[in-house]
Every structure is written in C-alpha cells, then in structure tokens.
Coordinates of C-alpha atoms in Angstrom, one line a residue:
M1 CA -10.8 -8.3 25.9
D2 CA -14.3 -9.5 27.5
A3 CA -14.5 -13.1 26.2
T4 CA -18.7 -13.4 26.3
T5 CA -18.1 -9.5 24.1
S6 CA -15.7 -10.8 22.0
S7 CA -17.8 -14.4 21.3
K8 CA -20.3 -12.3 19.7
F9 CA -18.3 -11.1 16.7
S10 CA -15.7 -13.1 14.4
D11 CA -12.2 -11.5 14.4
V12 CA -12.8 -11.3 11.3
D13 CA -15.4 -8.3 9.8
E14 CA -17.2 -8.8 6.9
Y15 CA -15.2 -7.6 4.0
G16 CA -12.6 -10.2 4.8
F17 CA -10.1 -7.7 7.2
K18 CA -9.2 -9.2 10.4
R19 CA -9.3 -7.3 13.4
G20 CA -6.7 -6.6 15.6
Q21 CA -5.5 -7.7 18.5
N22 CA -6.5 -4.6 20.8
F23 CA -9.4 -4.3 19.2
D24 CA -12.1 -2.7 21.2
Y25 CA -14.8 -5.7 21.3
N26 CA -16.9 -3.6 24.0
N27 CA -17.3 -0.7 22.4
Y28 CA -18.2 -2.4 19.0
S29 CA -20.6 -4.2 20.5
K30 CA -22.4 -1.4 22.0
F31 CA -23.0 0.7 18.4
M32 CA -23.7 -2.7 16.6
D33 CA -26.4 -3.3 19.2
G34 CA -28.0 -0.2 17.4
Y35 CA -26.3 0.5 14.1
L36 CA -27.7 -3.3 12.9
K37 CA -31.3 -2.0 13.3
T38 CA -30.7 1.3 11.5
L39 CA -29.0 -1.2 8.9
T40 CA -32.2 -3.4 7.9
R41 CA -34.6 0.2 8.3
R42 CA -32.2 1.8 6.0
R43 CA -31.9 -1.1 3.0
M44 CA -36.1 -1.0 3.4
K45 CA -36.0 2.7 2.3
W46 CA -33.1 2.0 -0.5
E47 CA -35.3 -0.5 -2.4
A48 CA -38.1 1.9 -1.9
I49 CA -35.7 4.3 -3.5
L50 CA -34.9 1.9 -6.2
Q51 CA -38.0 0.8 -7.1
Q52 CA -39.2 4.6 -7.6
N53 CA -35.8 6.1 -9.7
P54 CA -34.2 3.1 -10.7
D55 CA -31.3 5.1 -12.9
L56 CA -30.6 7.8 -9.6
S57 CA -30.7 10.3 -12.1
Q58 CA -30.7 13.1 -10.4
V59 CA -29.2 13.5 -6.6
D60 CA -32.1 15.9 -5.2
A61 CA -31.9 16.4 -2.0
K62 CA -33.5 13.3 -0.5
L63 CA -31.6 11.1 -2.1
K64 CA -28.5 13.1 -0.8
R65 CA -30.0 13.0 2.7
Y66 CA -30.2 8.8 2.3
I67 CA -26.6 8.6 1.2
R68 CA -25.3 10.3 4.0
K69 CA -27.0 7.9 5.9
G70 CA -25.4 5.2 4.1
I71 CA -26.0 3.1 1.0
P72 CA -26.6 -0.6 2.1
G73 CA -23.4 -3.1 1.0
P74 CA -25.5 -5.1 -1.5
Y75 CA -26.5 -1.5 -3.3
R76 CA -22.5 0.4 -3.2
P77 CA -21.8 -1.5 -6.5
D78 CA -24.4 0.4 -8.7
V79 CA -25.2 3.5 -6.9
W80 CA -21.9 4.3 -6.4
M81 CA -21.9 4.1 -10.7
K82 CA -24.9 6.1 -11.0
I83 CA -24.5 9.0 -8.7
S84 CA -20.5 9.5 -9.5
G85 CA -22.0 9.5 -13.4
A86 CA -18.8 6.4 -13.7
A87 CA -22.2 4.3 -15.2
A88 CA -22.3 6.6 -18.2
E89 CA -19.2 6.7 -18.6
Q90 CA -18.8 3.3 -19.0
K91 CA -21.9 3.7 -21.1
R92 CA -19.5 5.8 -23.7
A93 CA -16.5 3.5 -23.9
P94 CA -18.3 0.0 -23.2
Y95 CA -14.9 -1.8 -24.6
L96 CA -12.4 0.5 -23.5
Y97 CA -11.1 -2.0 -20.4
R98 CA -11.3 -4.7 -22.1
S99 CA -9.7 -3.2 -25.3
L100 CA -6.6 -1.5 -22.8
L101 CA -6.2 -5.3 -21.1
N102 CA -5.7 -6.9 -24.8
T103 CA -2.5 -4.6 -24.7
E104 CA 0.4 -6.7 -26.5
T105 CA 2.8 -4.8 -24.4
F106 CA 2.9 -3.1 -21.0
D107 CA 5.3 -0.9 -19.7
K108 CA 8.0 -3.3 -17.7
E109 CA 8.1 -0.2 -15.1
I110 CA 4.6 0.1 -14.3
S111 CA 4.1 -3.7 -14.2
D112 CA 7.2 -4.3 -11.6
S113 CA 5.8 -1.7 -9.7
I114 CA 2.6 -2.6 -9.6
S115 CA 3.7 -6.0 -8.7
I116 CA 5.7 -5.2 -6.1
D117 CA 2.7 -3.5 -4.3
L118 CA 0.2 -6.5 -5.1
P119 CA 1.4 -8.5 -1.7
R120 CA 1.2 -5.2 0.5
T121 CA -2.0 -4.0 -0.7
F122 CA -4.4 -5.4 2.2
P123 CA -1.9 -8.2 4.0
D124 CA -4.7 -8.4 6.6
N125 CA -7.9 -9.6 4.2
I126 CA -8.4 -13.3 4.1
H127 CA -9.7 -12.9 0.6
F128 CA -7.6 -10.5 -1.1
D129 CA -4.9 -13.3 -1.8
T130 CA -7.7 -14.5 -4.7
K131 CA -8.0 -11.1 -5.8
K132 CA -4.4 -10.1 -7.1
Q133 CA -4.0 -10.5 -10.4
R134 CA -7.8 -9.4 -10.4
L135 CA -6.0 -5.5 -9.0
Y136 CA -3.5 -6.3 -11.2
N137 CA -5.7 -6.2 -14.3
I138 CA -7.5 -2.8 -12.8
L139 CA -4.2 -1.4 -12.2
I140 CA -2.3 -1.8 -15.5
A141 CA -5.3 -1.0 -18.0
Y142 CA -5.5 2.2 -15.6
A143 CA -2.0 3.2 -16.1
H144 CA -2.2 2.8 -19.8
H145 CA -5.5 4.9 -19.9
N146 CA -3.6 7.2 -17.7
R147 CA -0.3 8.3 -18.8
D148 CA 0.0 11.4 -16.9
V149 CA -0.6 9.5 -14.0
G150 CA 0.7 5.6 -14.8
Y151 CA 1.1 3.8 -11.5
C152 CA 1.2 5.8 -8.0
Q153 CA 1.1 3.9 -4.7
G154 CA -2.1 4.7 -3.0
L155 CA -4.1 4.0 -6.1
N156 CA -3.4 0.0 -5.2
Y157 CA -5.5 0.9 -1.9
I158 CA -8.0 2.9 -3.7
A159 CA -8.2 0.3 -6.6
G160 CA -8.2 -2.7 -4.2
L161 CA -11.3 -1.9 -1.9
L162 CA -13.0 -1.1 -4.7
L163 CA -12.5 -4.4 -6.2
I164 CA -13.5 -5.9 -2.5
V165 CA -17.0 -3.6 -2.7
T166 CA -17.6 -4.8 -6.4
E167 CA -16.1 -7.8 -7.0
D168 CA -16.4 -6.5 -10.7
E169 CA -12.8 -5.6 -12.5
E170 CA -14.7 -3.5 -14.7
K171 CA -16.7 -1.4 -12.4
S172 CA -13.3 -1.0 -9.9
F173 CA -11.5 0.7 -13.6
W174 CA -14.2 2.9 -14.0
L175 CA -14.8 4.0 -10.4
L176 CA -10.7 4.6 -10.1
K177 CA -10.7 6.3 -13.1
H178 CA -13.9 8.7 -11.8
I179 CA -11.5 9.4 -8.3
V180 CA -8.2 10.0 -10.1
E181 CA -9.8 12.4 -12.5
N182 CA -12.4 13.6 -10.9
I183 CA -12.5 13.9 -7.5
V184 CA -8.6 14.4 -6.8
P185 CA -7.0 15.1 -10.3
Q186 CA -3.3 15.3 -9.9
Y187 CA -3.3 14.2 -6.2
H188 CA -1.7 11.0 -7.8
S189 CA 0.6 12.7 -11.1
H190 CA 4.4 13.1 -10.9
N191 CA 4.3 16.2 -8.9
M192 CA 1.2 15.6 -7.1
A193 CA 0.5 19.1 -7.7
N194 CA -3.0 19.5 -6.4
L195 CA -1.9 18.1 -3.2
L196 CA 0.4 19.5 -1.9
R197 CA -2.2 22.7 -2.8
D198 CA -4.7 20.6 -1.0
L199 CA -2.3 19.9 1.7
A200 CA -2.1 23.4 2.1
V201 CA -5.7 24.4 2.3
F202 CA -6.1 21.4 5.2
R203 CA -3.2 23.7 6.9
E204 CA -5.6 26.4 6.6
L205 CA -9.0 25.1 7.4
V206 CA -7.0 24.1 10.8
I207 CA -6.2 27.4 11.5
R208 CA -9.2 28.9 10.8
R209 CA -11.4 26.5 12.6
F210 CA -9.3 24.5 15.3
P211 CA -6.3 27.5 16.4
A212 CA -5.1 26.0 19.5
V213 CA -4.9 22.3 17.6
N214 CA -3.0 24.1 15.0
R215 CA -0.4 26.0 17.0
H216 CA 0.3 22.5 19.5
V217 CA 0.8 20.7 16.1
D218 CA 3.0 23.3 14.8
N219 CA 4.9 23.6 18.3
L220 CA 5.3 19.8 18.1
G221 CA 6.7 19.8 14.3
L222 CA 4.9 17.6 13.0
P223 CA 4.3 18.6 9.6
Y224 CA 0.7 18.2 7.8
P225 CA 2.1 16.5 4.9
V226 CA 3.2 13.6 7.3
I227 CA -0.5 13.5 9.2
A228 CA -2.6 14.1 6.0
S229 CA -0.8 13.3 2.9
K230 CA -2.2 9.2 3.2
W231 CA -5.8 10.6 4.1
F232 CA -5.9 12.6 1.0
I233 CA -3.9 9.5 -1.1
C234 CA -5.7 6.8 -0.3
I235 CA -9.4 9.1 0.1
F236 CA -8.9 7.1 4.1
A237 CA -8.6 3.4 2.8
E238 CA -6.4 1.9 5.2
V239 CA -6.7 4.7 7.1
L240 CA -9.7 4.3 8.9
P241 CA -12.4 1.1 9.6
V242 CA -13.2 -0.2 6.7
E243 CA -16.9 0.9 7.0
T244 CA -16.4 3.6 7.9
V245 CA -14.2 4.7 4.5
L246 CA -17.1 2.5 3.1
R247 CA -19.8 5.7 4.6
I248 CA -17.0 8.6 3.7
W249 CA -16.9 7.2 -0.2
D250 CA -20.5 6.9 -0.5
C251 CA -21.0 10.7 0.4
V252 CA -17.9 11.6 -1.8
F253 CA -19.0 9.6 -5.4
S254 CA -22.1 11.5 -4.6
E255 CA -20.9 15.4 -3.6
G256 CA -17.2 15.5 -4.4
Y257 CA -13.9 16.4 -3.0
K258 CA -15.3 18.3 -0.6
I259 CA -16.2 15.2 1.2
V260 CA -12.9 14.8 1.8
F261 CA -11.7 17.9 3.4
R262 CA -14.8 17.4 5.6
A263 CA -13.0 13.9 7.1
A264 CA -9.9 15.3 7.0
L265 CA -11.7 18.1 8.8
A266 CA -13.6 15.3 11.5
M267 CA -10.3 13.5 12.3
F268 CA -9.2 17.0 13.7
V269 CA -12.2 17.8 15.4
T270 CA -13.3 14.5 17.2
H271 CA -10.0 14.2 18.8
K272 CA -9.0 17.6 20.1
T273 CA -8.4 17.0 23.2
S274 CA -6.0 14.3 23.0
I275 CA -4.3 16.0 20.3
L276 CA -3.5 18.6 22.4
A277 CA -3.0 15.9 25.1
C278 CA 0.6 15.0 23.3
D279 CA 3.4 16.2 24.7
D280 CA 6.4 15.5 22.4
I281 CA 6.3 15.1 18.4
A282 CA 6.6 11.1 18.7
A283 CA 3.6 11.0 20.9
L284 CA 1.3 12.7 18.2
A285 CA 3.1 10.6 15.6
T286 CA 2.6 8.0 17.4
H287 CA -1.5 8.9 18.4
F288 CA -1.9 9.9 14.9
R289 CA -1.3 6.0 13.9
D290 CA -3.2 4.7 16.5
I291 CA -6.0 6.6 16.2
M292 CA -7.0 5.5 12.4
I293 CA -7.7 2.1 12.8
Q294 CA -8.4 0.7 16.3
D295 CA -10.1 4.6 18.0
S296 CA -14.0 4.2 19.3
I297 CA -14.5 7.5 17.1
V298 CA -13.9 6.1 13.8
T299 CA -15.0 3.0 14.5
D300 CA -18.5 4.2 15.0
C301 CA -19.0 5.2 11.2
H302 CA -22.5 7.1 11.6
G303 CA -21.2 9.1 14.5
F304 CA -18.2 9.9 12.7
I305 CA -19.8 11.2 9.6
E306 CA -22.2 12.8 11.4
S307 CA -19.4 14.9 12.9
M308 CA -18.2 15.4 9.1
F309 CA -21.3 17.3 8.9
A310 CA -21.4 19.2 11.9
L311 CA -19.2 21.1 10.4
R312 CA -19.2 24.7 8.7
L313 CA -17.7 24.3 5.0
K314 CA -18.5 26.1 2.1
R315 CA -16.7 24.8 -1.8
S316 CA -16.6 28.6 -2.0
E317 CA -14.2 28.8 0.7
L318 CA -12.0 26.1 -0.3
E319 CA -11.6 27.3 -4.1
S320 CA -10.8 30.7 -2.9
L321 CA -7.8 29.2 -0.4
R322 CA -6.7 27.1 -3.3
K323 CA -5.9 30.1 -5.3
V324 CA -4.3 31.5 -2.3
A325 CA -2.1 27.9 -1.9
V326 CA -1.7 28.2 -6.0
L327 CA -0.2 31.8 -5.8
N328 CA 1.8 31.3 -2.8
P329 CA 3.4 27.6 -3.2
A330 CA 5.1 26.4 -0.2

C-alpha cells in the first residue's frame, strides 16, 4: 500500500473497526475525497428537515429520497426510531425493557449461548469490550420477551451494530424487536421458516434477472443458502463494510424487507463478471467471502446503494414468489 495514502486514514474506522491488512487505501481515498463533501451537504439538509418535521411522522417521497441518500451518523439513532415506528412502540410500553431486565431468573441455556457468542461479536472492534455487558442485556431481554425466537446466532451482530450506532441499550432493544418481528419475521425462529422461503425467492429473482449467473452458480454446485444465509440473517452486518451496512439499514427502517432483497441482488449484479470468472466451487466460495469486506465496489457505499435502486423490483413480485415458495418448499 502507498504510505502517503494510508497515512491519511487511521487503521481503525470511525466506528472502531480495524481495517484489514489488504484494505485498499488508494480506492478508499478516491471515494472519500468526494464522499466527505457529500456528507457535509447532506447534514445541512437533514438539519433543515428535522427542524421542519421533528417527529418524522410521515415518510413522504422527499423524505424517502433523503433517506436513500444516507442519514447523517449523529441523527441515525433518533431517525431510525421514528421512521421505523419503534419510537411509537416504545412509547406504548415505556417500562418493558427495564422490566425484562428485572426478571429474577433467566433461562440458563439461553444465557449460556449468549455469553459464548459475546467474545465472537465484532472482535475487530477496539471499543466493543466495553459494550459486551450491554449487548448481553439487550439479547437476554429480547430472548425473554420473544420466547418463540429466544436467542439465535446472528442476533448478536444485529444488536451489536445497533448498540455501536445508538450507544443506547433501550433504543437498540426496540430497533432489534422491530427488525426481528416486522422486517424479517421468523428468520430467527427455531425452524427459520421464512428465511428458507426467502432464500428460495432470492434464487428465483436471480434466475429471472441474471440467468447466466444462476446457471454458472448452479453448475459449480454452490447452494444459495451457503452464499446468502448470513446476508439475510444479519441483514449484512458483519458481511459488508459498516458504512455500507448502515446505508442499507437507513432504507430498511424506512422501506422494509424489500431492501434486503435489493441489497442481495446488488451483490450479484455488481460482481457479475467476477462471479462468472470463477471456475470451481472453492474459487466461487472464496470470491463471495472476499468481496464482502474488502472489495472496492461495496466499500463505495453510495455507488452500491445506487446500484440497489437501479434494479427493477416490486413488492407484488416478492409477495407472489413467497406464495409459490410456501406451496413448493424445498
């Protein structure tokens, strides 16, 4: 790497994540030269929006457009709470989180599972050691609130990233509750029924839009659940660079589950050429692993979001495919 370029940036990003040894500082520098100016302009526009509509009571076309362009970091916790409806839910049950934490006895099996996963959660984040007890609180409270889900691996990454962004246990709990129960319901239940259904839907979408890519993936024998299960379970947390994940989540909290499919399809369309260049299953599996964190396409969060919304995708198509997937389970 170029010493001059790398010296412009810390080896730790603004959220506390260490950059990998193969991090492409040159491409990142080119991207950030323009993106920092964009962030400054965007923050000024968001200040005006929040002055005019502090409750964000209605996500109209203008607000949706602003959300798609990215919510400034300092505003994310409150904006996420409002646009998702989590703030309204919290207002209806203001003592729920604390009452769950005051439960006299916790399920030992669930508690042990969470405790085992805490050290595995974002080990490359230099600040996360101080957040582990707070993450435990969020996960154990939610496990006892939603007995059908309890605790499932993957929730630690969602809740952990929420905690990094909000720095608030209670907001993280309510946003986690919204994701698990409204955005991706039954992804994290014991039978993961809706996760399996939506992976089948995702494969059908790839067949319809990128048939040559699907044929290549099928011919190499790499199953879609191996490729994309983690994308859907974690909603790309611990999969893509953190700023790209947060830009996706901005849209998820505003527009719902369809954004998860958009992001998954964008992973295929933006890497179509390199996927087709893989000549065996090991190369393809390695490629999908490597493009996630270090790849310059996904590091350019603005470009990746634009590629998501360049895709044609209607909710009616997803709902129709979901019905077929339920009728014809794998």
